[in-house]
mmCIF file of C-alpha atoms in Angstrom:
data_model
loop_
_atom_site.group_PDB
_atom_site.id
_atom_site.type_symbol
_atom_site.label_atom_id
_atom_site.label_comp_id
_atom_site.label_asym_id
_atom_site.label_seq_id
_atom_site.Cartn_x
_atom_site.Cartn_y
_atom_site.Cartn_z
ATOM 1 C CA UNK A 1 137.837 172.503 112.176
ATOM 2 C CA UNK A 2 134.406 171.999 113.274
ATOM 3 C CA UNK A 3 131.142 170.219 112.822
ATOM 4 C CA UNK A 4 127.429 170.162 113.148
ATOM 5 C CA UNK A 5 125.625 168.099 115.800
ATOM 6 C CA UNK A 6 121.874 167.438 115.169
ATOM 7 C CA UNK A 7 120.162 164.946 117.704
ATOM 8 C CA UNK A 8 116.910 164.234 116.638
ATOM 9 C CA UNK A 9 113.716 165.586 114.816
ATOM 10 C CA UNK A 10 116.085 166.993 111.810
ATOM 11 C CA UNK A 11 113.332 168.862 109.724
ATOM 12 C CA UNK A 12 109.854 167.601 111.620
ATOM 13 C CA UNK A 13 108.859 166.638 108.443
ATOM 14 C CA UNK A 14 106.479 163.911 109.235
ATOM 15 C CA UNK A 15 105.795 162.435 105.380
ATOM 16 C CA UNK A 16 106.143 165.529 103.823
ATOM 17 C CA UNK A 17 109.335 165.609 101.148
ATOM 18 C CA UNK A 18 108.848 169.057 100.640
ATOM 19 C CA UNK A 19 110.016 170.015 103.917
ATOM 20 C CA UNK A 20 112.578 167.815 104.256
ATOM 21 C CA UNK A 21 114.124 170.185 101.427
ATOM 22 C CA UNK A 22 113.446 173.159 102.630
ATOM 23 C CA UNK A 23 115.184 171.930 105.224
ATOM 24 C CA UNK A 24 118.189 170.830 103.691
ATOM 25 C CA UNK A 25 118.236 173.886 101.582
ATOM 26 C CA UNK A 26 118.791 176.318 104.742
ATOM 27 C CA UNK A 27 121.751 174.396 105.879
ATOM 28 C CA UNK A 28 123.463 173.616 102.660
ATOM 29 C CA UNK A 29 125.950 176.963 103.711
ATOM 30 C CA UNK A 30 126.993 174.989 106.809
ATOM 31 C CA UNK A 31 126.164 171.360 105.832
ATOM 32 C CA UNK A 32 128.218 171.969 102.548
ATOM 33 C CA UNK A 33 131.390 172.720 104.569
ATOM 34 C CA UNK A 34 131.685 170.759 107.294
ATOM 35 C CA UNK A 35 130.159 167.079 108.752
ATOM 36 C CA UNK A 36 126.579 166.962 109.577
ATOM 37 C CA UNK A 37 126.500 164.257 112.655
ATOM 38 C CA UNK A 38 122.400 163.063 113.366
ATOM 39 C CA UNK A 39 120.544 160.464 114.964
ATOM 40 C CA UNK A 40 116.958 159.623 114.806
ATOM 41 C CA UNK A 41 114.371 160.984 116.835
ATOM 42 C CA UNK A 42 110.838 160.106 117.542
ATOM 43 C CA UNK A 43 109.460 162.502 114.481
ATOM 44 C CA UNK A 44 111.598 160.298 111.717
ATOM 45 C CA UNK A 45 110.794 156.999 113.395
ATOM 46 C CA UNK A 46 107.976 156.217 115.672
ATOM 47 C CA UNK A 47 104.939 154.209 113.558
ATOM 48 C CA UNK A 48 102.666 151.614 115.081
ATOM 49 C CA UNK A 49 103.901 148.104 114.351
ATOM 50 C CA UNK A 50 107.554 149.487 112.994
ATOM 51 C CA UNK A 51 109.888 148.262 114.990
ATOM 52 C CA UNK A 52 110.041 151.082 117.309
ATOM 53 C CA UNK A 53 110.364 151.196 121.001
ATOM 54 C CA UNK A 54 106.864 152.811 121.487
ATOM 55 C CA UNK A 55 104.287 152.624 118.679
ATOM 56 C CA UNK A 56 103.098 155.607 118.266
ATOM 57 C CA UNK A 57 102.572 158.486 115.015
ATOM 58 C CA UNK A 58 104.926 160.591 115.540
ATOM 59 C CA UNK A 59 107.018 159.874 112.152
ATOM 60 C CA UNK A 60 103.577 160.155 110.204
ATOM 61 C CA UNK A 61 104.276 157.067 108.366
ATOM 62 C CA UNK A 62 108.171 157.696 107.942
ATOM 63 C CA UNK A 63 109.220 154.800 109.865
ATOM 64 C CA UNK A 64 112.738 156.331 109.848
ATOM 65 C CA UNK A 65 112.863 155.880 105.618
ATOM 66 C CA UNK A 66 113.694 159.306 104.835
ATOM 67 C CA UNK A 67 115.915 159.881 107.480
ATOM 68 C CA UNK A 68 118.357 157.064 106.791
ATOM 69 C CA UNK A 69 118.318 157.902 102.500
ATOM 70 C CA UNK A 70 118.520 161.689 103.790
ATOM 71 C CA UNK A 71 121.353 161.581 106.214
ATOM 72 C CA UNK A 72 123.952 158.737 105.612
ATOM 73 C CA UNK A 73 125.681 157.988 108.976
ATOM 74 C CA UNK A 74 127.697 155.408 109.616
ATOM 75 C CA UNK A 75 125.741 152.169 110.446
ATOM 76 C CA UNK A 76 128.106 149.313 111.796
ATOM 77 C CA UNK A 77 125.142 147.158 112.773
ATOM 78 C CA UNK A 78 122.514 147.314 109.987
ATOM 79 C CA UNK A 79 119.887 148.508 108.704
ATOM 80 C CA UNK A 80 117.256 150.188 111.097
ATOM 81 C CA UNK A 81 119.808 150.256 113.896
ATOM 82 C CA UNK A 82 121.037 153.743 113.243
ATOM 83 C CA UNK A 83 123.769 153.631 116.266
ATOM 84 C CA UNK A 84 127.182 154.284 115.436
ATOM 85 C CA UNK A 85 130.292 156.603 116.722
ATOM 86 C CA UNK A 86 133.264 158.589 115.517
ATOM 87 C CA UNK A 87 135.912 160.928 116.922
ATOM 88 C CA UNK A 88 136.530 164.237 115.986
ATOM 89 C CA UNK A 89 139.394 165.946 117.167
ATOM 90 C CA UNK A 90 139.724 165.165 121.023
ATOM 91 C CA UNK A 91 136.546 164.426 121.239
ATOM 92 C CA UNK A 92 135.045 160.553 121.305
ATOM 93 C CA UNK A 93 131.056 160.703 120.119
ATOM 94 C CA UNK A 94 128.865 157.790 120.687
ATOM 95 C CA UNK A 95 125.359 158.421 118.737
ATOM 96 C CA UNK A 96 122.452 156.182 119.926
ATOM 97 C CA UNK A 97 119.079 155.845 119.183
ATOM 98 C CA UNK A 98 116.360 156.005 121.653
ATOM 99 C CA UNK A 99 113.353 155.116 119.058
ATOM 100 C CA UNK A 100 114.954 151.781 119.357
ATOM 101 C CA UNK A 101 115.500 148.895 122.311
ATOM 102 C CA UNK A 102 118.452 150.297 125.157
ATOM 103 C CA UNK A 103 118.061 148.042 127.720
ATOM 104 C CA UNK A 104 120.564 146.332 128.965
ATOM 105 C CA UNK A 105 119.938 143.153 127.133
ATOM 106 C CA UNK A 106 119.473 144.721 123.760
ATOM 107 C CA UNK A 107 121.893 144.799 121.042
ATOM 108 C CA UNK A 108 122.084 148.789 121.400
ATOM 109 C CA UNK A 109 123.211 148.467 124.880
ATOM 110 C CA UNK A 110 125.744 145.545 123.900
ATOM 111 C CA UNK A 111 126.897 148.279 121.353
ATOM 112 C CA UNK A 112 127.642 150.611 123.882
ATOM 113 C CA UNK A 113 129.587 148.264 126.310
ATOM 114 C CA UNK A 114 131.922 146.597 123.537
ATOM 115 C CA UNK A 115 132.592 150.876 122.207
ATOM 116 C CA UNK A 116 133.222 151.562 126.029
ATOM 117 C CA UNK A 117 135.658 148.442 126.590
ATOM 118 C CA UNK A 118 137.552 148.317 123.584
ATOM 119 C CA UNK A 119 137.335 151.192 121.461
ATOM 120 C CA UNK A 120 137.276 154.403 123.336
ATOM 121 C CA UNK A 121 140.737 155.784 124.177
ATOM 122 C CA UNK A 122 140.709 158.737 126.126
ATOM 123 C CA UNK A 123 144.609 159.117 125.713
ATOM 124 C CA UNK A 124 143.798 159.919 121.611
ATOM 125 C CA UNK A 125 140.417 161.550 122.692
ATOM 126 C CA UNK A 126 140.101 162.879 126.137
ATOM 127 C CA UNK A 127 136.440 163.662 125.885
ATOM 128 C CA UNK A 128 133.202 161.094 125.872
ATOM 129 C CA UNK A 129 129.981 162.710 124.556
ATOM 130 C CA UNK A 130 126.810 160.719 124.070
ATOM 131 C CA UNK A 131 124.112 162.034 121.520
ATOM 132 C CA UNK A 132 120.705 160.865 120.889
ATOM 133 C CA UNK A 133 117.230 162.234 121.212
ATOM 134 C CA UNK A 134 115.399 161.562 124.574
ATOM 135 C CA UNK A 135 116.901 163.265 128.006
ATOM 136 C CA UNK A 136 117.950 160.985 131.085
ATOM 137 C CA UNK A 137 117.271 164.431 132.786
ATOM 138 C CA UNK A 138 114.805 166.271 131.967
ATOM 139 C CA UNK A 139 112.650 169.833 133.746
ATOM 140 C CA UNK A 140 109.347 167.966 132.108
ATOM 141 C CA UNK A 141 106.289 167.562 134.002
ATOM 142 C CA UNK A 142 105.077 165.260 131.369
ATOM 143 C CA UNK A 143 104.950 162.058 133.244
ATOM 144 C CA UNK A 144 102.375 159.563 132.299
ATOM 145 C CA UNK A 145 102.802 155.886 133.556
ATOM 146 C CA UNK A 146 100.167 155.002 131.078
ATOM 147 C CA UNK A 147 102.155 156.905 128.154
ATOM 148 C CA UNK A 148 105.318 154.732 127.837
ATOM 149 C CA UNK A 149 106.633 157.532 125.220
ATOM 150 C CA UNK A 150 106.273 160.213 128.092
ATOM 151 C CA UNK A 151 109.421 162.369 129.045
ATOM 152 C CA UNK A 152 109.446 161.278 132.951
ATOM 153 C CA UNK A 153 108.969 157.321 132.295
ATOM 154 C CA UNK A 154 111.611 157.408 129.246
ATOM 155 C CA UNK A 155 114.298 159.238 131.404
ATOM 156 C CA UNK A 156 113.648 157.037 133.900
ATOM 157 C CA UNK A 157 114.253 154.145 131.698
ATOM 158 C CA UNK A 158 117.079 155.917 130.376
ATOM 159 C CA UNK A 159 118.770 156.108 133.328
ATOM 160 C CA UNK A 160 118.216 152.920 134.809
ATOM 161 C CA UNK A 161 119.802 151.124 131.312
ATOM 162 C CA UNK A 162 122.780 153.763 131.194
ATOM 163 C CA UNK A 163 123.562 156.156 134.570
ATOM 164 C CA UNK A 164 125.790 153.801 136.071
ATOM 165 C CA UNK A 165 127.704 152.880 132.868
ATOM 166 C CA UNK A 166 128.298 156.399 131.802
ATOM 167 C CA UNK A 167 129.498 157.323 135.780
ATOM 168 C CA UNK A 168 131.918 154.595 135.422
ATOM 169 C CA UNK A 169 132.875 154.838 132.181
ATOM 170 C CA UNK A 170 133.564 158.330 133.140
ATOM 171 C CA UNK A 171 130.989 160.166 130.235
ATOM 172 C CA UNK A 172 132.081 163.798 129.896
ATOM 173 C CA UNK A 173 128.650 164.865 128.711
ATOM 174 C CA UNK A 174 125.038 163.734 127.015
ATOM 175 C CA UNK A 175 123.877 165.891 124.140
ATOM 176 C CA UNK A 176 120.002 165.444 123.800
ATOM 177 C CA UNK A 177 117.134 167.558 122.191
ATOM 178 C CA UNK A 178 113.049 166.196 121.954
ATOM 179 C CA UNK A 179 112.047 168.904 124.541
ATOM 180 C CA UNK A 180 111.832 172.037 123.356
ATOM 181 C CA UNK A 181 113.901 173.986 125.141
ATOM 182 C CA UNK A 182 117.728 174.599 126.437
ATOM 183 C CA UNK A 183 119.010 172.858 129.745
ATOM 184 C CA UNK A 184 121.847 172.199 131.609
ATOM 185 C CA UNK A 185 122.717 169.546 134.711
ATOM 186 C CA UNK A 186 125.119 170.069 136.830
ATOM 187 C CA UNK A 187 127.508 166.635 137.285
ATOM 188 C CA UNK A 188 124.574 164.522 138.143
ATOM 189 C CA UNK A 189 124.184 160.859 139.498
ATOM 190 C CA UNK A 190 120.899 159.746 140.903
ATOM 191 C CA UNK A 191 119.516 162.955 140.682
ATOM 192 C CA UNK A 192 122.052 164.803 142.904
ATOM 193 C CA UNK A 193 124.807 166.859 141.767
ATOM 194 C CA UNK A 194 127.908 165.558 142.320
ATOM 195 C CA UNK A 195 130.855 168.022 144.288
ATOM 196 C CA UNK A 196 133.835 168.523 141.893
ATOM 197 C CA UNK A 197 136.969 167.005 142.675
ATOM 198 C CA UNK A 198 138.651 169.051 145.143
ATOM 199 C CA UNK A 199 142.420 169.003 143.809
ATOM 200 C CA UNK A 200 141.387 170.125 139.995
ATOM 201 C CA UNK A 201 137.434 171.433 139.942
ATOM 202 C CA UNK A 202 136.625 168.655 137.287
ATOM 203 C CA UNK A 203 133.288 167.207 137.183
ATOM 204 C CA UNK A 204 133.087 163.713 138.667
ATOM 205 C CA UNK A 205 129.891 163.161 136.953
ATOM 206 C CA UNK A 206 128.098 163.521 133.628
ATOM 207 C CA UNK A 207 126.654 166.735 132.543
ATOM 208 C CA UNK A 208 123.281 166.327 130.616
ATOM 209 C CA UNK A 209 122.786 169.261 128.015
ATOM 210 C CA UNK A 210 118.982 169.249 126.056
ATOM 211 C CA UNK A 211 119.258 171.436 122.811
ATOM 212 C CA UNK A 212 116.119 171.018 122.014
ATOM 213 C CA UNK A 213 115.068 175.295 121.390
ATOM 214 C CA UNK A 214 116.610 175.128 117.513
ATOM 215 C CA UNK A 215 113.440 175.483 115.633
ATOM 216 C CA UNK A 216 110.185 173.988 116.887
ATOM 217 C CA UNK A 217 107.457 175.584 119.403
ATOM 218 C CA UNK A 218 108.857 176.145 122.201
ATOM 219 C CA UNK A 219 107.738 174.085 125.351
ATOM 220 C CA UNK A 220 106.067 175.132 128.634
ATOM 221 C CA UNK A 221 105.158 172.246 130.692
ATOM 222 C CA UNK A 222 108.310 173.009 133.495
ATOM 223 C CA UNK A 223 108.019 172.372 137.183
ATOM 224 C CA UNK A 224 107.129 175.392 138.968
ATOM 225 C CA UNK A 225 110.438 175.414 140.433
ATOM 226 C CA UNK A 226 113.095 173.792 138.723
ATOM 227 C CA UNK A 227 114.882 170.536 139.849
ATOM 228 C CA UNK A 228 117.875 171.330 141.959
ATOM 229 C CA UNK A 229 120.198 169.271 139.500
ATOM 230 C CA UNK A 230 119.328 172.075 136.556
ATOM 231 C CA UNK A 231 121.617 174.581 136.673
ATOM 232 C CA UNK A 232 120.018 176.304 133.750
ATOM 233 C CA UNK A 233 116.507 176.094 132.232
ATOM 234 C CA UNK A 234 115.485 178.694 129.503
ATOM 235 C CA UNK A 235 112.085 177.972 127.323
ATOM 236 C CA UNK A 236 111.700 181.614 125.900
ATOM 237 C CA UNK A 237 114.554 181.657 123.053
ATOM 238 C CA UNK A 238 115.144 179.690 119.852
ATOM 239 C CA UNK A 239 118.914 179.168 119.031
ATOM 240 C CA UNK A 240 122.214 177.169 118.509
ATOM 241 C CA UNK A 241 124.818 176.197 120.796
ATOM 242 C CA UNK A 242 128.632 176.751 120.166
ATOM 243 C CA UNK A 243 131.413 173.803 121.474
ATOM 244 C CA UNK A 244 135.225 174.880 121.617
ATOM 245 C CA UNK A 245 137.456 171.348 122.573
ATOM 246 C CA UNK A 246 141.193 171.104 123.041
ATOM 247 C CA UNK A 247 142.768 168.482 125.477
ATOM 248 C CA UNK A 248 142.276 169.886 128.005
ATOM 249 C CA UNK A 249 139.375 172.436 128.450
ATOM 250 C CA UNK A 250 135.525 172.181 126.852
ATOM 251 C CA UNK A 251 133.584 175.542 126.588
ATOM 252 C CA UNK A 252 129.798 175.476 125.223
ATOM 253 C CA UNK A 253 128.189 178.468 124.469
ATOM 254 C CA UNK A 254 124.432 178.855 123.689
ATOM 255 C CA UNK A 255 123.126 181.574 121.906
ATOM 256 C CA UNK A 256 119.805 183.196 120.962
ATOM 257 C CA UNK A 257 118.974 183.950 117.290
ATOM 258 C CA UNK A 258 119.812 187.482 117.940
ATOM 259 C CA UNK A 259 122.984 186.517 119.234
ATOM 260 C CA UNK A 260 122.540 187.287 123.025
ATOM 261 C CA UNK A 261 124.347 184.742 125.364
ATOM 262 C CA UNK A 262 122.029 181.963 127.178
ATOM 263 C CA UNK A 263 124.536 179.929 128.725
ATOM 264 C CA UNK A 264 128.673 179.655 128.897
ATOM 265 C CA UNK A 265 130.685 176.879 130.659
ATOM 266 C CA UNK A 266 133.472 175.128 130.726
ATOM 267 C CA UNK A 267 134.493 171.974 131.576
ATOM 268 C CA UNK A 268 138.189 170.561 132.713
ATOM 269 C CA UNK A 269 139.246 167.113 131.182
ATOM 270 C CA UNK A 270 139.401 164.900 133.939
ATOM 271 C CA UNK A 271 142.125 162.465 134.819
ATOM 272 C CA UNK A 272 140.643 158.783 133.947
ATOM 273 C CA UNK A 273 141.144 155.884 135.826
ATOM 274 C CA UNK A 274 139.324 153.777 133.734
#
């Protein structure tokens, strides 16, 4: 059984139908034979005076219309409040979207703490993965207080709203894209990696994964030297990542387009207290 995973900036169409299409038309072989899981990103939603979190042109006008008549996800609270979740074999996915308000007195984040509290189960579903479009880590050095949209301040944000919850709530894992590249944390809190527990070698904290290298120009505005929290940082290859769950181990493989191996981990399921 699997599924496809798309976070964000689906087909970077930006008001033009055509390419939403030609999108559409190169994934029908996988799309056609197995779920197709989104959420929004900041090319389907961003417009000044939308609704958005930030106001700026990044949609082209889209305002998110497209992407909601394009890709039908489950919407439990509404229109324009594409948040939602669903399990899938042992795995529990909780889709937000950062276009939209997270702080902790927004209905997004209310969304998140009632899913935590009363409908995760991680006796049915051993593994928590969040998915939405803008890293709470992120190798960037785009970090403009006076650009509230830039990668630094939004992490930041990010991670003030949902770092704690997610270390308590015991998150396996983020799935993220909007830079254009691959990355992998180690178990991070605070911006340290966190030492895995001694008697099993499970993670005590989440890992943060950007797959953000699937189609669009690469990016190469790194640090010179990469944070220490980054266990892997590769801007050079487009490609597509592969997940393998059972109960109790997680491998993720990434791949170039030619097939060559960028990254391969694995992650133990943890014992939850929680």
């Amino acid at each position: 059984q699997w599924l496809m995973v798309h976070n964000g900036d689906i087909a970077y169409a930006r008001g033009y139908g055509a390419i939403w299409h030609s999108f559409f038309d190169r994934i029908e072989p996988l799309a056609s034979r197995m779920p197709y899981m989104t959420t929004i990103g900041n090319h389907e939603r961003d417009w000044p005076h939308s609704g958005d979190r930030y106001g700026g042109k990044d949609s082209n006008g889209e305002c998110g219309v497209p992407y909601m008549a394009r890709t039908p996800m489950p919407r439990p609270s509404g229109p324009d409040k594409p948040w939602y979740s669903f399990k899938f074999g042992p795995v529990h996915f909780v889709q937000l979207s950062t276009e939209h308000e997270f702080g902790r007195d927004s209905e997004q984040f209310s969304f998140v703490m009632d899913e935590l509290d009363h409908k995760v189960n991680r006796t049915a579903t051993p593994w928590l993965i969040f998915g939405f479009h803008r890293p709470l880590y992120i190798d960037s050095t785009y970090d403009d207080p006076k650009v509230n949209s830039s990668d630094q301040v939004v992490a930041r944000e990010l991670r003030d709203a949902f770092e704690r919850v997610f270390l308590e709530y015991e998150v396996d894992m983020t799935w993220v894209g909007h830079h254009h590249s691959y990355q992998r944390t180690c178990g991070v809190f605070e911006s340290k990696c966190v030492p895995k527990d001694a008697s099993d070698g499970t993670e005590r904290a989440p890992v943060h994964v950007v797959l953000g290298h699937a189609g669009a120009n690469l990016c190469d505005n790194l640090y010179k030297k990469k944070p220490d929290y980054f266990e892997v940082v590769e801007n050079t290859k487009h490609g597509f990542t592969k997940v393998e769950a059972s109960r109790t181990s997680l491998r993720m493989r990434s791949f170039d387009t030619e097939g060559g191996l960028i990254d391969d981990f694995t992650l133990k399921a943890r014992k939850h207290h929680h």
